[in-house]
XYZ file of C-alpha atoms in Angstrom:
580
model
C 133.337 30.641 313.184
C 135.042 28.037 311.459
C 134.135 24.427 311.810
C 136.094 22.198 314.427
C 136.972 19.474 312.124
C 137.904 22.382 309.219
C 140.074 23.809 312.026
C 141.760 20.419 313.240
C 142.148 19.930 309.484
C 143.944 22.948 308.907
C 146.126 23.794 311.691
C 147.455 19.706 310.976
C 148.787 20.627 308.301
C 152.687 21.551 307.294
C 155.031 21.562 304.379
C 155.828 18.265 303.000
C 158.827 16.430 304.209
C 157.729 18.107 308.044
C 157.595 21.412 308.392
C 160.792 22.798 310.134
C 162.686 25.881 310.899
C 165.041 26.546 307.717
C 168.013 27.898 310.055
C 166.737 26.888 313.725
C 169.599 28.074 316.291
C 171.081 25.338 318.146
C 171.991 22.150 316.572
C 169.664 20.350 318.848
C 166.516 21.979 318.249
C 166.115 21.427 314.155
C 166.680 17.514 314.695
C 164.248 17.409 317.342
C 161.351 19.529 315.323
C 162.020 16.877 312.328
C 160.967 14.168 314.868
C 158.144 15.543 315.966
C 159.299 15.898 319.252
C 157.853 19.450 319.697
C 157.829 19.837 323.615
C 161.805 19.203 323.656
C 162.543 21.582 320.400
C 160.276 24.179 322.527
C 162.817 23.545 325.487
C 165.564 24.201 323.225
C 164.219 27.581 321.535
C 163.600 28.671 324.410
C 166.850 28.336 325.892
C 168.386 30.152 322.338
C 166.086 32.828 323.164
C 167.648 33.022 326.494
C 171.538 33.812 324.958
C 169.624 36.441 322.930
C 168.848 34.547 319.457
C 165.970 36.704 318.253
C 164.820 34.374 315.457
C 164.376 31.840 318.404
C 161.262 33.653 319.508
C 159.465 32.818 316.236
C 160.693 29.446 316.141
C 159.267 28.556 319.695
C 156.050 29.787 318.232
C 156.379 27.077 315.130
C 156.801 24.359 318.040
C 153.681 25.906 320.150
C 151.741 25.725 316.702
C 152.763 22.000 316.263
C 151.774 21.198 319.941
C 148.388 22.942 319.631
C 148.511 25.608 321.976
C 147.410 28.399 319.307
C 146.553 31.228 322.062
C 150.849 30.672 323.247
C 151.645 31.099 319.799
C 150.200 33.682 318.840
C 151.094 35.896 321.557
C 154.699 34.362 320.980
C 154.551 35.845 317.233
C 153.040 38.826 318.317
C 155.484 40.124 320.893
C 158.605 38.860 318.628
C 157.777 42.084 316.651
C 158.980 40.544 313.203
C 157.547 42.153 310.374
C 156.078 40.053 307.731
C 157.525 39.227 304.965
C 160.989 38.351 306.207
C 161.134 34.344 306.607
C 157.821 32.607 304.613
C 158.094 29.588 306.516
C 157.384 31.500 309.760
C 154.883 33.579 308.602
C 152.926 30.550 307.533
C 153.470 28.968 311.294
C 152.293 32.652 312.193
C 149.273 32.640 309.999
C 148.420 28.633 311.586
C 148.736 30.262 315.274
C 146.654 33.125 314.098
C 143.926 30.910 312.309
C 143.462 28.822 315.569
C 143.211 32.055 317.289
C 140.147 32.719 315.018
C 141.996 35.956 313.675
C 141.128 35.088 310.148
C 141.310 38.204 308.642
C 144.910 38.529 309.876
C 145.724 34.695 309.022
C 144.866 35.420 305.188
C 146.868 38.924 305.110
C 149.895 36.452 306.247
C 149.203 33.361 303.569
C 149.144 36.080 300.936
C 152.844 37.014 301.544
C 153.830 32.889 302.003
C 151.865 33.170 298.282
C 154.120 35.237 296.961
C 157.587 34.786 298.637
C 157.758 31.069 299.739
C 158.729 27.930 297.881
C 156.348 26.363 295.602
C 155.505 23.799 298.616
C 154.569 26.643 300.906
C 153.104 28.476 298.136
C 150.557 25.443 297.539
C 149.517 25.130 301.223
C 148.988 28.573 301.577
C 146.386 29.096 298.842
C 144.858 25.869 299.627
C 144.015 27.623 303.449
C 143.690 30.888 301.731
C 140.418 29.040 299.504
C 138.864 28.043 302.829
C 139.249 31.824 304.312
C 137.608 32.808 301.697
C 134.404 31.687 302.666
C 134.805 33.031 306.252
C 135.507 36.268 305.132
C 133.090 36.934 302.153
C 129.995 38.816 302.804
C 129.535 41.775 305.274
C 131.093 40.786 308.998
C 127.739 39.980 311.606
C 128.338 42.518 314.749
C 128.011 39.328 317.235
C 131.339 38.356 315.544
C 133.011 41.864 316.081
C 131.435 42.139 319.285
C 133.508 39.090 320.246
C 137.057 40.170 319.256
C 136.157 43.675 321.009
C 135.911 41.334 324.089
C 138.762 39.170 323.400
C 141.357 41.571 322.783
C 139.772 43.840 326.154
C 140.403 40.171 328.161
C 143.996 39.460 326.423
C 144.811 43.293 327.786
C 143.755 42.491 331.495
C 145.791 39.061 331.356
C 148.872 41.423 329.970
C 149.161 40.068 326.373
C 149.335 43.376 325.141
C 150.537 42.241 321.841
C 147.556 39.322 321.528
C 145.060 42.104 322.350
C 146.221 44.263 319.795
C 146.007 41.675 316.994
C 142.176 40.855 318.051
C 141.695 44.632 318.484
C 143.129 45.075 314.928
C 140.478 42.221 313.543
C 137.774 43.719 315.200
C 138.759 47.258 313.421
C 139.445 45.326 309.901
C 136.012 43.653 309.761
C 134.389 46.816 311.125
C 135.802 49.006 308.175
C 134.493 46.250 306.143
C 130.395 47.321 307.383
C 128.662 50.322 306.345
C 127.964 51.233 309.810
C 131.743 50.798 311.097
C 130.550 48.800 313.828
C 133.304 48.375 316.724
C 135.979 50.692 314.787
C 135.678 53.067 317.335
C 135.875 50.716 320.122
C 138.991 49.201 318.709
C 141.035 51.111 320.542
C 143.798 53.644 319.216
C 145.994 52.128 316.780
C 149.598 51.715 317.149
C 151.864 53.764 314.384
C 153.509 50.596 313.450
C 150.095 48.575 312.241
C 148.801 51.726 310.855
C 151.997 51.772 308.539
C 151.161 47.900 307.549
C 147.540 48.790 306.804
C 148.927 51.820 304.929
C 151.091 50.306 303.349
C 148.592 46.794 302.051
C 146.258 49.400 301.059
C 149.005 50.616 298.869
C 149.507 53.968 300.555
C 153.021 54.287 300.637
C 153.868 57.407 301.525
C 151.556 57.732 304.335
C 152.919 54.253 305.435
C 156.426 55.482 305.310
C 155.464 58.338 308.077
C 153.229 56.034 309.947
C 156.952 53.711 310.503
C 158.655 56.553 310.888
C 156.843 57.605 313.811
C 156.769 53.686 314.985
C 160.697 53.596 314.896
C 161.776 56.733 317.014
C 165.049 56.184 317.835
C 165.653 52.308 316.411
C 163.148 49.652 315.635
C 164.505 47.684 313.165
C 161.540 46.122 311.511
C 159.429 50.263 311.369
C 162.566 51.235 309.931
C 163.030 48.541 307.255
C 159.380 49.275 305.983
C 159.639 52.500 305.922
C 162.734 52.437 303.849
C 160.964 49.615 301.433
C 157.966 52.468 301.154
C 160.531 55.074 300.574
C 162.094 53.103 297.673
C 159.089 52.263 296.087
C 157.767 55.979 296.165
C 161.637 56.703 293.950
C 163.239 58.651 297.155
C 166.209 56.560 296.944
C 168.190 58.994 299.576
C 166.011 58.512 302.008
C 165.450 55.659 301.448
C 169.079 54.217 301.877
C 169.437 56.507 305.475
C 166.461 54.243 306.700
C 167.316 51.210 305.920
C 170.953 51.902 306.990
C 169.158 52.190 310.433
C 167.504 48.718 309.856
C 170.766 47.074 308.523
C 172.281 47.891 312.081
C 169.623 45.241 313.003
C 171.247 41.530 313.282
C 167.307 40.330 312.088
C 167.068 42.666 309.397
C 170.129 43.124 307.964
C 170.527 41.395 305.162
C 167.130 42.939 303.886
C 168.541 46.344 304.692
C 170.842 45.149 302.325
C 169.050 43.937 299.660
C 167.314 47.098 299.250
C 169.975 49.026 300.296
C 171.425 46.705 296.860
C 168.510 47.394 294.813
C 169.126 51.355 295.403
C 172.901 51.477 294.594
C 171.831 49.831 291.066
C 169.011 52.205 290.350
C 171.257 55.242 290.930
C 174.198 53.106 288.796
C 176.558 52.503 291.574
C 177.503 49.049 290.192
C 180.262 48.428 292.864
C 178.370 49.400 296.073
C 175.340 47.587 294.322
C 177.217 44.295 293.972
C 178.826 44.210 297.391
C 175.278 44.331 299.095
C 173.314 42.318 297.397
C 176.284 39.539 297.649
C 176.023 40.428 301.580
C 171.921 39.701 301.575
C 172.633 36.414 299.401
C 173.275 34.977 302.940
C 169.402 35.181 303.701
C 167.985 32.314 302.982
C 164.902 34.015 301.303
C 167.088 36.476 299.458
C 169.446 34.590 298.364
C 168.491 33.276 294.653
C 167.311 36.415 293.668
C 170.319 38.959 295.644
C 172.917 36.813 293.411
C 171.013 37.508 290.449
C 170.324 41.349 290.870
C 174.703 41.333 291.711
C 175.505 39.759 288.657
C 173.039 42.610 286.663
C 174.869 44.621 289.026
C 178.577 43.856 287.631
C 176.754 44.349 284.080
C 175.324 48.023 285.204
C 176.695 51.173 286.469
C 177.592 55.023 284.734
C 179.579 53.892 281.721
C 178.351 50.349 280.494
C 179.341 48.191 277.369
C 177.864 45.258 275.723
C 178.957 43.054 272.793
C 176.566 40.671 271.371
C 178.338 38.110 268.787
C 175.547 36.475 266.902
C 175.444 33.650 263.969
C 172.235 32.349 261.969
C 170.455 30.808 259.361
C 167.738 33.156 257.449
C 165.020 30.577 255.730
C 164.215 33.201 253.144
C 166.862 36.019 253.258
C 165.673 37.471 249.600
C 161.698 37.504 250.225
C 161.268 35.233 247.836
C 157.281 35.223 247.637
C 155.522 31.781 248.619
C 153.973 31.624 245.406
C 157.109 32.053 243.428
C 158.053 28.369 241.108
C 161.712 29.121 241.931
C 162.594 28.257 245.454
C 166.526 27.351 245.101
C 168.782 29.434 247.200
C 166.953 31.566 249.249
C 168.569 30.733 252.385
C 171.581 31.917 253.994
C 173.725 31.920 257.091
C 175.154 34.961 258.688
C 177.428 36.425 261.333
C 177.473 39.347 263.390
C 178.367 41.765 265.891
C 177.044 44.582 267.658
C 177.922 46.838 270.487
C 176.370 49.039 272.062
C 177.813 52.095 275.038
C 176.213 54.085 277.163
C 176.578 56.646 279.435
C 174.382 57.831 282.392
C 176.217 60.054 284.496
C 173.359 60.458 287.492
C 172.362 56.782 286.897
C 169.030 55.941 285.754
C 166.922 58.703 286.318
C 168.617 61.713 284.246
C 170.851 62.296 280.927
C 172.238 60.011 278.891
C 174.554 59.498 275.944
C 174.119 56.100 273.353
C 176.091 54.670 270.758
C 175.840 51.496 268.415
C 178.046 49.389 265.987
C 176.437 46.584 263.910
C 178.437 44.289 261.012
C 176.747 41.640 259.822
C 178.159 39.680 256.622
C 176.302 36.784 254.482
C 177.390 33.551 253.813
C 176.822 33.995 250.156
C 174.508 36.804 249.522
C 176.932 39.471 249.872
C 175.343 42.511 248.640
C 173.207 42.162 251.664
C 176.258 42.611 254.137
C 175.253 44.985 256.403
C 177.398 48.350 258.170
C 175.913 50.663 260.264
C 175.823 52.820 263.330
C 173.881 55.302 265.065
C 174.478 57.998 268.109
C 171.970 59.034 270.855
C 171.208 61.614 273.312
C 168.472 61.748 275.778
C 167.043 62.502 279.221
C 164.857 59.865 281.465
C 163.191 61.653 284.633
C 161.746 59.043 286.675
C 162.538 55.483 286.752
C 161.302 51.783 287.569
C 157.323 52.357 286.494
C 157.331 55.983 286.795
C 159.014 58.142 284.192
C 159.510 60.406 281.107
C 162.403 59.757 278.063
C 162.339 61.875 275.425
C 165.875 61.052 272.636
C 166.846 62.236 269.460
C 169.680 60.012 267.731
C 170.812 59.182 263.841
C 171.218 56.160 262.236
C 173.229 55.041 258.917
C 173.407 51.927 257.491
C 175.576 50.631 254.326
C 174.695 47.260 252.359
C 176.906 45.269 250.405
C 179.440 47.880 250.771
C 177.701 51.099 249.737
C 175.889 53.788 251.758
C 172.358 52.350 252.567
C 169.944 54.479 254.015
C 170.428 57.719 256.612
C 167.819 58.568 259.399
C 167.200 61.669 261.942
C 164.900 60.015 264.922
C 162.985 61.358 267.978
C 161.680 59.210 270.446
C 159.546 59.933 273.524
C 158.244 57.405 276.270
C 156.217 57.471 278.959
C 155.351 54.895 282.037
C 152.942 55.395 285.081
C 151.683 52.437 287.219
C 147.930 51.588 287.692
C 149.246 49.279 290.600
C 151.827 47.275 292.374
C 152.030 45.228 290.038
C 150.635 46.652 286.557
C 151.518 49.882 284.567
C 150.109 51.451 281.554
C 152.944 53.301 279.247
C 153.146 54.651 276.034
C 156.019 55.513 273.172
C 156.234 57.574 269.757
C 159.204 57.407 267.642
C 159.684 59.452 264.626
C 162.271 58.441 261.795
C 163.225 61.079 258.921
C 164.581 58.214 256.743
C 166.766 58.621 253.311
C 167.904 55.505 251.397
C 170.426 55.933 248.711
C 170.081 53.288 245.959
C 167.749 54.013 243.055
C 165.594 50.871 243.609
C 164.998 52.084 247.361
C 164.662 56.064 247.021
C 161.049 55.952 246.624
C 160.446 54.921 249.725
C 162.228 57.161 251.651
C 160.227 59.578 254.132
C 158.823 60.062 257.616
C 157.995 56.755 259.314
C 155.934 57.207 262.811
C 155.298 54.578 265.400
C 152.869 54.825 268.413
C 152.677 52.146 270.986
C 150.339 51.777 274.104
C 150.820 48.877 276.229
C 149.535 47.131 279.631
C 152.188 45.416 281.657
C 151.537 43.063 284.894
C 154.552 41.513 287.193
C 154.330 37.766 287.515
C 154.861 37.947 291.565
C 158.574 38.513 290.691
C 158.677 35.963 288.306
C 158.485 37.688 285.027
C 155.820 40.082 283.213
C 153.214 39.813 280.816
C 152.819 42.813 277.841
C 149.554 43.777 275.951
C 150.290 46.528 273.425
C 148.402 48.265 270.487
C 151.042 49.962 267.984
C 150.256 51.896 264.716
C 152.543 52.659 262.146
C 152.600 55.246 259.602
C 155.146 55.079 256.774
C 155.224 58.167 254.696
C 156.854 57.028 251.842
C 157.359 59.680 249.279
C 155.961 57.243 246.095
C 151.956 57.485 247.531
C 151.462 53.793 246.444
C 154.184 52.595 248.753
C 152.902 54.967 251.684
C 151.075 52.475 254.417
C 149.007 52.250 257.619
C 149.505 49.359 259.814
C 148.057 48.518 263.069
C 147.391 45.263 265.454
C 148.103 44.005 268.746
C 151.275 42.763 270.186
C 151.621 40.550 273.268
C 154.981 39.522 274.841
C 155.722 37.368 278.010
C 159.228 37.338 279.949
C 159.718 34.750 282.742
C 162.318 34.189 285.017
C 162.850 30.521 284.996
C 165.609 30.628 287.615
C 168.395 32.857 289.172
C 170.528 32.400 286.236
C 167.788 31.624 282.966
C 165.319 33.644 281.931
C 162.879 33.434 278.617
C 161.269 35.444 276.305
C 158.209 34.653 274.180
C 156.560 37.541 271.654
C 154.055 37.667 268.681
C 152.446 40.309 266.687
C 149.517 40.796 264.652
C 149.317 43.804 262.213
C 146.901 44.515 259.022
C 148.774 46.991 256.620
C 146.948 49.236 254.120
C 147.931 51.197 251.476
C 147.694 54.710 250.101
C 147.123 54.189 246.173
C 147.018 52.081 243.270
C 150.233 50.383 242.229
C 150.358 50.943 238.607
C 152.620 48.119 238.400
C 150.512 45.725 240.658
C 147.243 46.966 239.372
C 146.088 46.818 242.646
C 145.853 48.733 245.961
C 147.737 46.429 248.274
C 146.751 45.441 251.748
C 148.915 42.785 253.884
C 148.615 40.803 257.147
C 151.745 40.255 258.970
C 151.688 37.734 261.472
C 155.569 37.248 263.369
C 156.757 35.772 266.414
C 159.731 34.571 268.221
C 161.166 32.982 271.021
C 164.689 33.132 273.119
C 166.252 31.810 275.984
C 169.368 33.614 277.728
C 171.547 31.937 280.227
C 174.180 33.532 282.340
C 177.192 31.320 281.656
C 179.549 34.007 284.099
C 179.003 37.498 285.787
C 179.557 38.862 282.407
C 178.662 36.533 279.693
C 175.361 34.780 278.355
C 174.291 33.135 275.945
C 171.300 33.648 274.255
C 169.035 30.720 272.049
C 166.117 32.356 269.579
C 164.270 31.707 266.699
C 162.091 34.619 264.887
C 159.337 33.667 262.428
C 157.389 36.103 260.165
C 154.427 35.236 257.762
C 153.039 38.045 255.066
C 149.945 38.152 253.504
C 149.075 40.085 250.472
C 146.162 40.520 248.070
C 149.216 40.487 245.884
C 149.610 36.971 245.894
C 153.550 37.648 244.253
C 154.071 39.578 247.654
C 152.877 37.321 250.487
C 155.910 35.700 251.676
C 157.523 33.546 255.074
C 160.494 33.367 256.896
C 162.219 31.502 260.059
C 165.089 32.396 261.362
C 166.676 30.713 264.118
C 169.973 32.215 266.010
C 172.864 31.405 268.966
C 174.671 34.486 270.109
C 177.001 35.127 272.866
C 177.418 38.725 274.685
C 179.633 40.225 277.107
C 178.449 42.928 279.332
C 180.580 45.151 281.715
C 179.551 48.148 283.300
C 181.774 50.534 285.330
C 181.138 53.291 288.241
């Protein structure tokens, strides 16, 4: 067991600026926690819990936290039958009542959600506690220790705290999974379909979980039927999803939740006007809220039949190439303008066929035989979504330079993703380009040019992702001395830096070799391209942003004439509309 002065230590403390309810019912009751007048806030809760507030229940059990009286608390907690995950701030106060309680094990699987949903305060405090648990709970659990919750949660039954004796049943049946010998699991008593579905479902089982709060919800239970429709979603069954957590959203405590899923759903299947209207709805929940009025402004952007323009001007350092070693440096700069747009059409929503077209026109400040024209058209199918799924397109692509037709390309694409976790996902692409240029300086390299791609991607606890990839390319170009090989690692980072900014940081790494001797070069090239870049969109409305980057690219050759750098920095605005 945990030292006393470790345990005074921890239970003291609270989020900075005193810990308090975020929407306490009453007016009374909020000032009253702020002065530390815990005995008369109690009084208070209580008295909302009387006229049937239900969030009262976990409030009183912040104020029975504050006032030391653990064993109250917890049992307060545990008989409000909140699921975690829905306010932070309480689960921390629940995690407190359950670490005086000496549920430890339970205490930890609480601070872990407060880690990843609550404000950076709460986020702080609970992986400070979280570092002391750890010690508790490392090594193999000692029977004497098991033996005691068996006996605790057998006395808690007898006194009639049936919800206190099944969270010290429930430790005594975690720590005993955690011995070779399952010591006490037996003896833990049968285990109620609702905390199976929780251990399901933190063991990542989420299909089994969903059944386990199926069975837990009969006929209502708002908080079984919110999980289960969470599992659902996650597992891609979107329609059964939805028809659970309609049950949930019926729910005054869970309904904006119910809605934010019930949100997240109507976007995945491209139903950008149901989408919008309930995430807006679940913005009400102070947890939500940030992040619902984000996903309902993607919404407005989203849907069936969606449209983007991007308007874009720059400044190209070294729009020629102009090699670093060259003794003639004047004028290889230039500015530009451009536009693209891009349409597409999904008519089951993500997961199914889908039509693609593009427009680019981009026109030089002076060098105008490098204006560009093109297009290109696309057709292809995507069966899964999210982390899970298959693409497979064919499409064609022409481009025109300074006026005259450029270059002409067949392409196949294919795509794969499958997740490794929660929160990583391994996936793979291939794209295949039959490409044709029509100048005589460019013909010769004309041919097949492959790409393959493998990459690693991790979540950031909702706050962005991190991307490790390996690509290869192989251009086939037709003259065997301008045919290559490249490969080399590519890492990318996105981060959401609030509900309406978000940033992007990539760089790649690739070591090019070629197929023959140049005749004209004398020399068998082989290159090191180093590039990276940088942006920053902001949402400036529901359907405009505006996006900040630079791009930078370095080349090495043995070719000293042919190692060459750019930077290219860029402001662009883009409008984005999507309709049902």
């Amino acid at each position: 067991m945990l030292a006393p002065a470790v345990a005074v230590a921890l239970l003291g403390l609270s989020p900075p600026g005193g810990a308090r309810p975020a929407a306490a019912p009453g007016p009374p009751a909020p000032r009253l926690f702020r002065e530390s007048r815990y005995e008369e806030a109690l009084a208070e809760f209580r008295r909302a819990e009387e006229l049937g507030s239900e969030r009262a229940r976990g409030y009183a059990g912040a104020a029975l936290v504050k006032l030391g009286r653990a064993g109250e608390a917890l049992d307060q907690f545990e008989s409000w039958g909140a699921a975690p995950g829905g306010d932070a701030l309480l689960d921390y106060y629940h995690a407190l009542a359950c670490h005086g309680a000496r549920l430890y094990a339970r205490a930890d699987r609480l601070l872990a959600g407060v880690e990843a949903r609550g404000e950076p305060h709460l986020r702080e405090l609970a992986t400070r506690l979280r570092g002391q648990l750890a010690a508790l709970l490392a090594g193999e659990p000692p029977r004497d220790a098991i033996s005691w919750y068996l006996a605790r949660c057998e006395e808690q039954g007898r006194r009639g705290r049936a919800a206190s004796a099944r969270a010290y049943c429930e430790e005594a049946r975690v720590l005993g999974e955690r011995r070779a010998d399952r010591y006490g699991v037996a003896h833990a008593g049968p285990e109620e379909p609702f905390e199976r579905g929780l251990r399901l479902m933190r063991a990542g089982d989420r299909r089994a979980a969903a059944a386990a709060f199926a069975e837990a919800r009969g006929d209502g239970g708002g908080a079984a039927a919110l999980l289960e429709g969470i599992c659902l979603y996650e597992l891609g069954e979107d329609s059964r999803a939805d028809a659970s957590l309609a049950v949930a959203e019926r729910s005054a405590e869970h309904r904006e939740a119910a809605e934010f899923y019930r949100g997240l759903v109507a976007l995945r299947a491209g139903r950008s006007d149901d989408a919008a209207r309930l995430l807006e709805r679940a913005s009400t929940d102070p947890e939500l809220g940030q992040t619902a009025l984000g996903l309902a402004r993607l919404a407005r952007r989203g849907g069936r039949l969606g449209l983007s323009i991007f308007a874009e001007s720059g400044w190209d350092s070294n729009v020629d190439l102009t090699p670093d070693a060259s003794r003639v440096r004047s004028g290889t700069g230039d500015a530009d303008t451009g536009i693209t747009a891009v349409g597409r059409f999904s008519p089951l929503g993500e997961s199914g066929p889908f039509l693609r077209a593009t427009a680019q026109l981009r026109e030089q400040a002076r060098y105008d035989v490098l204006d560009l024209r093109g297009g290109g058209v696309a057709a292809g199918w995507q069966a899964g979504r999210g982390a899970r799924y298959l693409l497979a397109e064919g499409g064609y692509d022409r481009q025109d330079l300074g006026g005259a037709p450029y270059l002409t390309a067949p392409r196949a694409l294919g795509a794969a993703r499958v997740p490794l976790s929660t929160e990583t996902s391994l996936g793979a692409t291939y794209l295949a380009r039959w490409e044709s240029f029509h100048t005589e300086i460019a013909a010769p390299y004309g041919g097949l040019r492959q790409l393959g791609e493998v990459d690693l991607t991790l979540l950031l606890g909702g706050r962005g992702s991190a991307t490790l990839a390996w690509r290869g390319v192989r251009d086939g170009a037709r003259e065997p001395a301008l045919a290559s090989f490249e490969q080399g690692p590519r890492v990318g980072l996105r981060l959401e830096l609030g509900p309406r900014a978000r940033a992007g940081l990539d760089a790649s790494l690739a070591w090019r070799t070629y197929d023959a001797l140049d005749p004209g070069l004398r020399a068998v090239r082989a290159d090191t391209a180093l590039a990276a870049g940088a942006t920053l969109e902001l949402d400036l409305a529901d359907r405009w942003s505006l996006r900040l980057g630079v791009a930078g690219r370095k080349e090495l050759s043995n070719v000293p004439e042919l190692s060459w750098t750019k930077l290219a920095p860029s402001l662009g605005i883009a409008y984005t509309v999507g309709l049902r």
